[in-house]
Coordinates of C-alpha atoms and ligand atoms in Angstrom, one line a residue:
M1 CA 0.1 0.2 0.2
R2 CA 1.2 3.3 -0.8
V3 CA 0.9 6.0 1.8
T4 CA 1.2 9.7 1.2
L5 CA 1.5 11.1 4.1
P6 CA -0.5 15.1 5.5
P7 CA 2.8 17.2 5.1
E8 CA 2.9 18.4 9.3
L9 CA 3.9 14.1 9.6
Q10 CA 6.5 13.9 6.9
E11 CA 8.8 14.2 9.2
T12 CA 8.3 11.3 10.7
A13 CA 9.4 9.6 7.2
M14 CA 12.8 11.4 7.5
L15 CA 14.6 9.7 10.9
R16 CA 18.1 10.0 9.5
R17 CA 18.6 6.9 7.1
E18 CA 22.4 6.0 9.7
M19 CA 20.0 6.7 12.6
I20 CA 17.8 3.8 11.5
E21 CA 20.8 1.7 10.4
T22 CA 22.6 1.5 13.2
V23 CA 19.2 0.8 15.5
L24 CA 18.4 -2.0 13.3
G25 CA 22.0 -3.2 13.0
R26 CA 22.1 -3.2 17.0
I27 CA 19.2 -5.2 17.6
W28 CA 20.0 -7.7 14.9
A29 CA 23.7 -8.2 15.3
S30 CA 23.4 -9.1 18.5
P31 CA 22.0 -12.1 20.8
R32 CA 20.9 -9.7 23.7
I33 CA 17.6 -9.8 23.1
N34 CA 16.9 -14.2 23.6
E35 CA 19.0 -13.4 26.7
D36 CA 16.9 -11.4 28.1
F37 CA 13.6 -12.7 26.8
A38 CA 15.0 -16.6 28.8
A39 CA 15.8 -14.7 32.1
I40 CA 12.3 -13.0 32.4
C41 CA 10.4 -16.6 31.5
A42 CA 13.2 -17.6 34.1
T43 CA 11.7 -15.8 36.7
G44 CA 8.3 -17.2 36.6
G45 CA 5.0 -16.5 35.6
R46 CA 5.3 -13.2 37.6
F47 CA 1.6 -13.4 38.8
S48 CA 1.7 -10.3 41.3
G49 CA 2.3 -10.4 44.8
T50 CA 4.3 -13.8 44.3
A51 CA 7.8 -14.1 44.4
S52 CA 8.3 -14.8 40.5
E53 CA 6.9 -11.8 40.0
K54 CA 9.3 -9.9 42.5
A55 CA 12.6 -11.3 41.3
A56 CA 11.2 -10.3 38.1
V57 CA 11.2 -6.4 39.5
E58 CA 14.6 -6.6 40.3
L59 CA 15.7 -8.6 37.6
L60 CA 13.9 -5.7 35.0
A61 CA 15.6 -2.9 36.9
K62 CA 18.7 -3.8 36.5
R63 CA 18.8 -4.7 32.9
L64 CA 16.4 -1.4 32.4
A65 CA 19.2 0.8 34.4
E66 CA 21.8 -1.4 31.7
A67 CA 20.2 -1.0 28.9
A68 CA 18.3 3.1 29.4
G69 CA 22.4 3.8 30.9
T70 CA 19.9 5.9 33.3
P71 CA 18.8 5.1 36.7
V72 CA 15.5 3.5 37.1
R73 CA 12.8 5.0 39.4
R74 CA 10.6 2.9 41.4
E75 CA 7.3 3.4 42.0
A76 CA 5.2 1.6 44.6
I77 CA 1.1 1.4 44.2
P78 CA -0.8 0.3 47.0
Y79 CA -3.8 -2.3 46.1
R80 CA -6.1 -5.4 47.0
G81 CA -3.3 -8.0 47.3
W82 CA -5.0 -11.6 46.6
T83 CA -3.6 -15.4 46.8
R84 CA -4.4 -18.1 45.1
H85 CA -5.1 -21.4 47.1
G86 CA -7.3 -24.6 45.5
A87 CA -9.9 -24.7 43.4
G88 CA -12.2 -27.3 41.7
V89 CA -15.6 -28.7 40.5
T90 CA -17.4 -31.9 41.8
D91 CA -19.6 -33.0 38.9
A92 CA -23.5 -34.4 39.5
R93 CA -21.9 -37.8 39.3
G94 CA -19.6 -36.8 42.7
R95 CA -16.3 -37.1 39.7
E96 CA -13.5 -34.1 40.5
H97 CA -12.8 -32.0 38.2
P98 CA -9.2 -29.7 38.4
A99 CA -9.6 -26.0 38.2
H100 CA -7.9 -23.2 38.3
A101 CA -9.6 -19.4 40.5
L102 CA -9.5 -16.4 38.2
G103 CA -7.9 -13.5 39.8
R104 CA -9.6 -11.8 42.7
S105 CA -12.4 -14.7 43.0
P106 CA -13.9 -14.9 46.2
S107 CA -14.0 -18.0 48.2
T108 CA -17.0 -20.5 48.3
P109 CA -18.1 -20.9 51.6
E110 CA -17.6 -24.5 54.3
G111 CA -18.7 -27.4 52.0
G112 CA -18.8 -25.4 48.1
L113 CA -21.6 -24.0 46.0
E114 CA -23.9 -26.4 44.7
A115 CA -26.4 -24.9 42.1
P116 CA -27.4 -25.9 38.9
L117 CA -25.4 -26.1 35.8
L118 CA -26.2 -23.5 33.0
D119 CA -23.6 -24.3 29.5
L120 CA -24.8 -20.9 27.2
G121 CA -22.0 -22.4 24.6
R122 CA -19.4 -19.1 24.3
G123 CA -21.3 -17.1 26.6
T124 CA -22.1 -13.7 25.0
P125 CA -23.7 -11.1 26.9
E126 CA -26.5 -11.7 24.1
Q127 CA -27.2 -15.5 25.2
I128 CA -26.9 -14.6 28.5
A129 CA -29.4 -12.2 28.2
E130 CA -31.7 -14.9 25.9
A131 CA -31.2 -17.2 29.0
G132 CA -33.3 -14.5 30.8
E133 CA -34.9 -16.0 34.6
K134 CA -32.9 -19.2 34.4
V135 CA -29.2 -17.9 34.9
R136 CA -30.4 -16.0 38.4
G137 CA -28.8 -18.8 41.1
A138 CA -27.2 -20.6 38.5
I139 CA -23.6 -21.7 38.0
L140 CA -22.7 -20.2 34.5
L141 CA -20.2 -22.4 31.6
V142 CA -18.8 -19.8 29.0
R143 CA -15.9 -20.5 26.8
H144 CA -12.7 -18.6 26.6
E145 CA -12.0 -17.2 22.5
Y146 CA -8.8 -16.3 20.7
M147 CA -8.1 -13.0 22.5
I148 CA -6.2 -11.0 19.5
G149 CA -8.9 -10.3 17.0
T150 CA -11.7 -9.0 15.5
G151 CA -15.1 -9.9 16.9
H152 CA -13.6 -11.0 21.1
V153 CA -15.8 -11.2 23.6
H154 CA -13.5 -11.1 26.6
R155 CA -13.5 -13.0 30.1
R156 CA -14.1 -10.2 32.0
K157 CA -17.5 -8.6 29.7
K158 CA -19.1 -12.7 29.9
Y159 CA -18.1 -12.6 33.7
E160 CA -19.7 -9.4 34.4
T161 CA -22.6 -10.0 32.5
A162 CA -22.9 -13.3 34.2
R163 CA -23.1 -11.2 37.7
A164 CA -25.3 -8.7 36.8
A165 CA -28.0 -11.3 35.7
G166 CA -27.7 -13.1 39.0
A167 CA -25.4 -16.0 39.0
A168 CA -24.2 -17.4 41.1
G169 CA -20.7 -18.9 40.4
F170 CA -18.9 -18.5 36.5
L171 CA -16.9 -21.5 34.7
I172 CA -14.6 -20.7 31.6
A173 CA -13.6 -23.2 29.8
C174 CA -10.1 -23.0 27.0
N175 CA -11.2 -22.9 23.7
E176 CA -8.1 -25.2 22.8
P177 CA -8.2 -29.1 23.3
G178 CA -5.3 -29.9 25.1
M179 CA -6.2 -30.4 29.1
L180 CA -5.0 -26.7 29.4
P181 CA -7.2 -24.7 31.9
V182 CA -7.3 -21.3 31.2
T183 CA -6.2 -17.9 33.4
G184 CA -7.3 -15.0 33.9
S185 CA -8.3 -11.9 36.3
A186 CA -12.3 -11.6 36.6
G187 CA -14.0 -9.5 39.4
D188 CA -12.2 -6.6 41.9
G189 CA -13.3 -9.1 44.7
E190 CA -15.5 -6.6 46.7
P191 CA -18.8 -8.1 47.5
G192 CA -21.2 -8.9 44.9
N193 CA -18.5 -10.8 43.3
I194 CA -19.3 -14.4 42.1
P195 CA -17.0 -17.6 42.9
C196 CA -14.8 -17.4 39.2
L197 CA -13.0 -20.3 37.7
G198 CA -11.0 -21.2 34.8
L199 CA -11.1 -25.0 33.3
S200 CA -9.5 -26.6 30.8
Y201 CA -11.7 -27.5 26.8
E202 CA -12.1 -31.2 28.3
T203 CA -13.5 -30.3 31.2
G204 CA -15.7 -28.0 30.2
A205 CA -17.4 -30.6 27.7
A206 CA -17.4 -32.3 30.2
L207 CA -19.9 -30.3 32.6
A208 CA -21.5 -29.8 29.1
A209 CA -23.2 -32.9 29.4
Q210 CA -24.7 -32.0 32.7
S211 CA -26.3 -28.8 32.0
G212 CA -29.4 -28.6 34.0
S213 CA -27.7 -30.7 36.6
R214 CA -26.6 -29.7 40.2
I215 CA -22.6 -29.1 40.5
R216 CA -20.2 -28.1 43.5
L217 CA -17.6 -26.1 42.8
H218 CA -15.1 -24.4 45.7
V219 CA -12.3 -21.9 45.9
A220 CA -10.7 -20.7 48.2
G221 CA -7.8 -17.5 47.5
E222 CA -6.9 -14.3 50.6
F223 CA -7.3 -11.0 49.9
E224 CA -4.3 -8.7 51.6
A225 CA -3.0 -4.6 50.7
R226 CA 0.2 -5.0 49.1
E227 CA 2.0 -2.7 47.1
A228 CA 3.5 -3.9 43.4
E229 CA 6.2 -2.0 41.5
N230 CA 6.3 -0.1 38.4
L231 CA 9.8 1.1 36.2
F232 CA 10.7 4.1 35.0
A233 CA 14.1 4.8 33.1
T234 CA 14.1 8.1 31.8
I235 CA 16.1 9.6 28.8
P236 CA 15.6 13.6 27.9
G237 CA 15.2 15.2 24.1
R238 CA 16.0 18.9 23.8
E239 CA 12.4 19.4 25.3
P240 CA 10.2 18.5 27.8
E241 CA 8.1 15.9 26.0
L242 CA 8.4 12.3 26.4
V243 CA 7.4 8.6 23.7
V244 CA 5.8 7.0 26.3
L245 CA 7.4 3.1 25.5
S246 CA 5.7 0.9 28.0
A247 CA 5.1 -3.4 28.8
H248 CA 3.7 -5.1 31.7
I249 CA 5.9 -6.9 34.0
D250 CA 3.1 -9.4 35.6
G251 CA 1.3 -12.2 34.0
H252 CA -0.3 -15.2 35.2
D253 CA 1.0 -18.3 36.9
L254 CA -0.2 -21.5 35.1
A255 CA 3.4 -21.4 32.7
C256 CA 6.0 -18.6 32.4
S257 CA 4.0 -15.5 30.9
A258 CA 6.4 -15.6 27.8
I259 CA 4.6 -14.4 25.4
D260 CA 2.4 -12.0 27.8
N261 CA 4.5 -10.5 28.2
A262 CA 8.3 -11.8 28.0
T263 CA 8.3 -10.6 25.1
G264 CA 7.3 -7.0 25.3
L265 CA 9.5 -6.6 28.2
A266 CA 12.5 -8.2 26.0
C267 CA 12.0 -5.7 22.9
V268 CA 11.7 -2.8 25.3
L269 CA 15.6 -3.4 26.8
A270 CA 16.2 -4.1 23.3
A271 CA 15.2 -1.2 21.9
M272 CA 16.1 1.2 25.1
E273 CA 19.7 -0.5 24.2
A274 CA 19.4 0.7 20.8
I275 CA 18.3 3.7 21.0
R276 CA 19.9 5.7 23.7
D277 CA 22.6 7.8 22.5
L278 CA 20.5 9.0 19.4
V279 CA 17.6 10.4 21.6
P280 CA 19.3 13.0 23.4
G281 CA 19.9 14.5 20.0
L282 CA 16.3 13.8 18.8
R283 CA 13.1 16.9 19.5
R284 CA 11.3 14.0 22.5
G285 CA 13.3 12.3 25.0
V286 CA 11.6 9.0 25.7
Q287 CA 10.2 6.8 28.5
A288 CA 11.0 3.1 29.5
A289 CA 7.8 2.3 31.6
M290 CA 7.3 -1.3 32.9
F291 CA 3.7 -1.9 34.3
N292 CA 3.1 -4.0 36.5
I293 CA -0.8 -5.7 38.1
E294 CA -1.3 -5.1 34.3
E295 CA -3.6 -8.6 34.7
W296 CA -5.6 -7.1 37.1
A297 CA -7.7 -4.6 35.2
L298 CA -4.7 -2.3 34.4
L299 CA -4.0 -1.3 38.1
G300 CA -0.2 -0.1 37.6
S301 CA -0.6 1.8 34.8
A302 CA -4.4 3.6 35.9
A303 CA -2.6 4.3 39.4
H304 CA 0.3 5.4 37.8
L305 CA -1.2 8.1 35.5
R306 CA -3.8 8.9 38.5
N307 CA -1.6 10.2 40.1
L308 CA 0.9 12.3 38.1
P309 CA 0.9 15.6 38.5
S310 CA -1.2 17.4 35.2
G311 CA 1.8 19.2 34.1
E312 CA 3.9 15.7 34.2
R313 CA 0.7 14.1 32.2
D314 CA 1.0 16.7 29.6
K315 CA 4.5 15.8 28.6
L316 CA 3.5 12.0 27.6
V317 CA 2.3 12.6 23.9
L318 CA 3.0 9.5 22.3
N319 CA 2.7 5.6 24.1
V320 CA 3.9 2.8 22.3
N321 CA 2.6 -0.5 24.4
L322 CA 4.4 -3.8 24.1
D323 CA 1.8 -6.6 25.0
S324 CA 2.4 -10.4 23.1
L325 CA 4.0 -9.1 20.6
A326 CA 6.1 -12.0 18.9
G327 CA 5.0 -15.8 18.9
A328 CA 3.4 -15.7 15.9
E329 CA 4.3 -13.2 12.3
G330 CA 2.9 -10.6 11.5
L331 CA 2.2 -7.6 13.7
T332 CA -0.4 -5.1 14.3
A333 CA -1.1 -1.8 16.2
L334 CA -4.3 -1.7 18.0
T335 CA -5.0 2.2 17.3
S336 CA -8.1 2.6 19.0
G337 CA -9.2 5.3 16.0
A338 CA -6.8 7.7 17.3
P339 CA -6.5 10.6 15.2
G340 CA -3.6 10.7 13.2
V341 CA -2.0 7.3 14.5
A342 CA -2.2 4.9 11.8
D343 CA -0.6 7.3 9.5
F344 CA 1.9 8.2 11.8
I345 CA 3.0 4.4 12.4
A346 CA 2.9 3.8 8.3
G347 CA 5.3 6.8 7.9
A348 CA 7.7 6.2 10.6
L349 CA 8.1 2.9 9.0
A350 CA 8.0 3.3 4.9
P351 CA 11.9 4.2 4.7
T352 CA 12.3 0.5 5.7
G353 CA 10.2 -0.8 3.5
L354 CA 8.8 -2.3 6.5
S355 CA 4.6 -2.1 7.1
I356 CA 2.3 -3.6 10.0
G357 CA -1.6 -4.5 10.4
T358 CA -3.8 -1.2 12.2
Y359 CA -6.7 -2.3 13.4
A360 CA -8.9 0.7 14.8
P361 CA -11.9 -0.5 17.0
F362 CA -11.1 0.5 21.0
M363 CA -9.5 -2.3 22.6
G364 CA -8.9 -2.1 25.8
N365 CA -7.1 -4.6 26.7
S366 CA -3.6 -3.3 27.7
D367 CA -1.9 -0.4 29.4
H368 CA -2.6 1.4 26.3
A369 CA -5.8 1.7 27.0
N370 CA -5.4 4.3 30.5
F371 CA -2.7 6.3 28.3
I372 CA -6.1 6.6 25.7
R373 CA -8.9 7.1 28.5
H374 CA -6.1 10.1 29.2
G375 CA -6.2 11.7 25.7
I376 CA -2.7 10.8 24.8
P377 CA -3.2 8.9 21.7
A378 CA -1.6 5.6 22.2
F379 CA -1.4 2.0 20.7
R380 CA -1.1 -1.3 21.8
L381 CA 1.6 -3.8 19.1
C382 CA 0.7 -7.3 19.3
A383 CA 1.4 -10.3 16.8
G384 CA -0.9 -12.7 15.6
F385 CA -3.9 -10.5 15.7
D386 CA -6.7 -12.7 13.7
A387 CA -4.1 -15.7 13.2
P388 CA -6.6 -18.3 15.6
Q389 CA -4.3 -20.9 14.5
S390 CA -1.2 -19.4 16.0
N391 CA 1.0 -20.2 19.1
M392 CA -0.8 -16.8 20.3
R393 CA -4.0 -19.0 21.0
F394 CA -1.8 -20.3 24.2
L395 CA -2.1 -16.7 26.3
L396 CA -3.4 -17.6 29.6
T397 CA -2.5 -21.2 29.4
P398 CA 0.1 -23.7 30.6
A399 CA 1.3 -23.6 27.6
D400 CA 2.4 -20.0 27.1
T401 CA 6.4 -20.7 27.3
P402 CA 9.3 -19.8 26.1
E403 CA 9.7 -22.0 23.0
K404 CA 6.3 -20.7 21.5
V405 CA 8.5 -17.9 20.5
A406 CA 11.3 -17.7 17.8
P407 CA 14.4 -15.0 17.8
H408 CA 13.1 -13.5 14.8
Q409 CA 10.1 -12.9 15.8
L410 CA 11.9 -11.0 18.8
K411 CA 14.0 -9.1 16.8
L412 CA 11.2 -7.9 14.1
A413 CA 9.0 -6.7 17.0
A414 CA 11.8 -4.9 18.8
S415 CA 13.1 -3.1 15.5
V416 CA 9.6 -1.9 14.6
A417 CA 8.9 -0.5 18.2
A418 CA 12.4 1.2 18.3
L419 CA 11.8 2.4 15.2
L420 CA 8.4 3.8 15.9
V421 CA 9.7 5.0 19.1
L422 CA 12.8 7.3 17.6
A423 CA 10.1 8.8 14.7
G424 CA 7.8 9.4 17.5
C425 CA 10.9 12.0 19.5
A426 CA 11.5 13.0 16.0
A427 CA 9.1 13.9 14.4
E428 CA 8.1 18.1 14.2
T429 CA 4.6 17.2 14.8
L430 CA 2.8 13.9 16.1
P431 CA -1.0 12.8 16.4
P432 CA -2.8 15.1 18.2
R433 CA -3.8 15.0 22.3
F434 CA -7.8 14.4 22.4
G435 CA -10.5 15.7 24.8
A436 CA -12.7 13.9 26.7
E437 CA -15.8 13.5 24.0
T438 CA -13.0 12.0 22.0
V439 CA -12.1 9.8 24.6
R440 CA -16.1 8.5 25.4
R441 CA -16.3 8.4 21.6
I442 CA -13.3 5.9 21.5
T443 CA -13.8 4.0 24.6
G444 CA -17.3 4.1 24.4
G445 CA -18.0 5.4 27.9
Ligands
LIG1 ZN1 -0.7 -8.7 28.4

């Protein structure tokens, strides 16, 4: 596709050739990104509040300082922590099935929760509405879906609809066979939440055959006040404005959260290392932001942006958010339809002959969504968009493991991220910030 840039964005296509060659050469000639990726995966699943997450924060604080060549600032975010204990389902014939509590599930009472099971297939809000009064007091069984694509209905949406309709419990079965329980977070642990569990495809199929019968589920967990840390490294440009390059630190405990999101973290490190000596000569600076508690409804970035003095927040002019961007071929930018962003991306990559897909409808599935909510142009880079056979189908399961990610995918993703950030730092003008009305139009509320 030929792209004609509006005049005000043309400088983004004019990153100096030597600069592009330097950055791409550094990323492709070094094995460092593979080493970082392996080291991050080796810390484990990084579920917020666990020793694995703390170990990852220490590793990343050290590596980010080295990669950016500047001290790292640590920001403590208080939040309501939760520890997962056991969970399981007893079917109508008394057979036990394994299950994995969704994040922040309330515990069931002594003896478990017993209620009729109602299989609603996908479990879209329309299907839940259609089931009417049958939902009240029932344990709903719905299906997880391929998350990175058109038409995906998020687990959280299904859970909230089920809860609002009076369901007593919520089960979500993996859409991928292979005895892989699925996880994720659902409610916020406040009163009115309902017990929620992730199941394997096979357990979902076994239970579906008993729809209408009474089953029993049990889940235990513990809430306590905690703190998580976000990490920041800032390299100033000639003017105070900053482009934010972000990725989330935390993950889930079923595997080592390799695709989601060791890939994003490794790419932030590689991109910072590749551009750090170039940024001081450019118009804008770059801030690497590693956010925590993303998997808990984006808490870490939400608190960070909310707590920033408005003068500081006004300096943030673009967010490039890296989440699950290797493990499949093909990169896509989720632009939320923010004005000018798709053209900016095309222009920034044009000198290299690279191009990536863009998807405009708002997807509030990663930290870029909080930048959008503050009127800051933001996009998420991800891999495997609308490629349900790709390895991205293993997100949130025990199969999100390092061998799913090829080194060339990591390097390509880091290259695209670095070029986009650098163009953001260099461009004479960027896609404009936007007001509350545009935020409402984009986010639908
Ligand atoms: Zn993620």
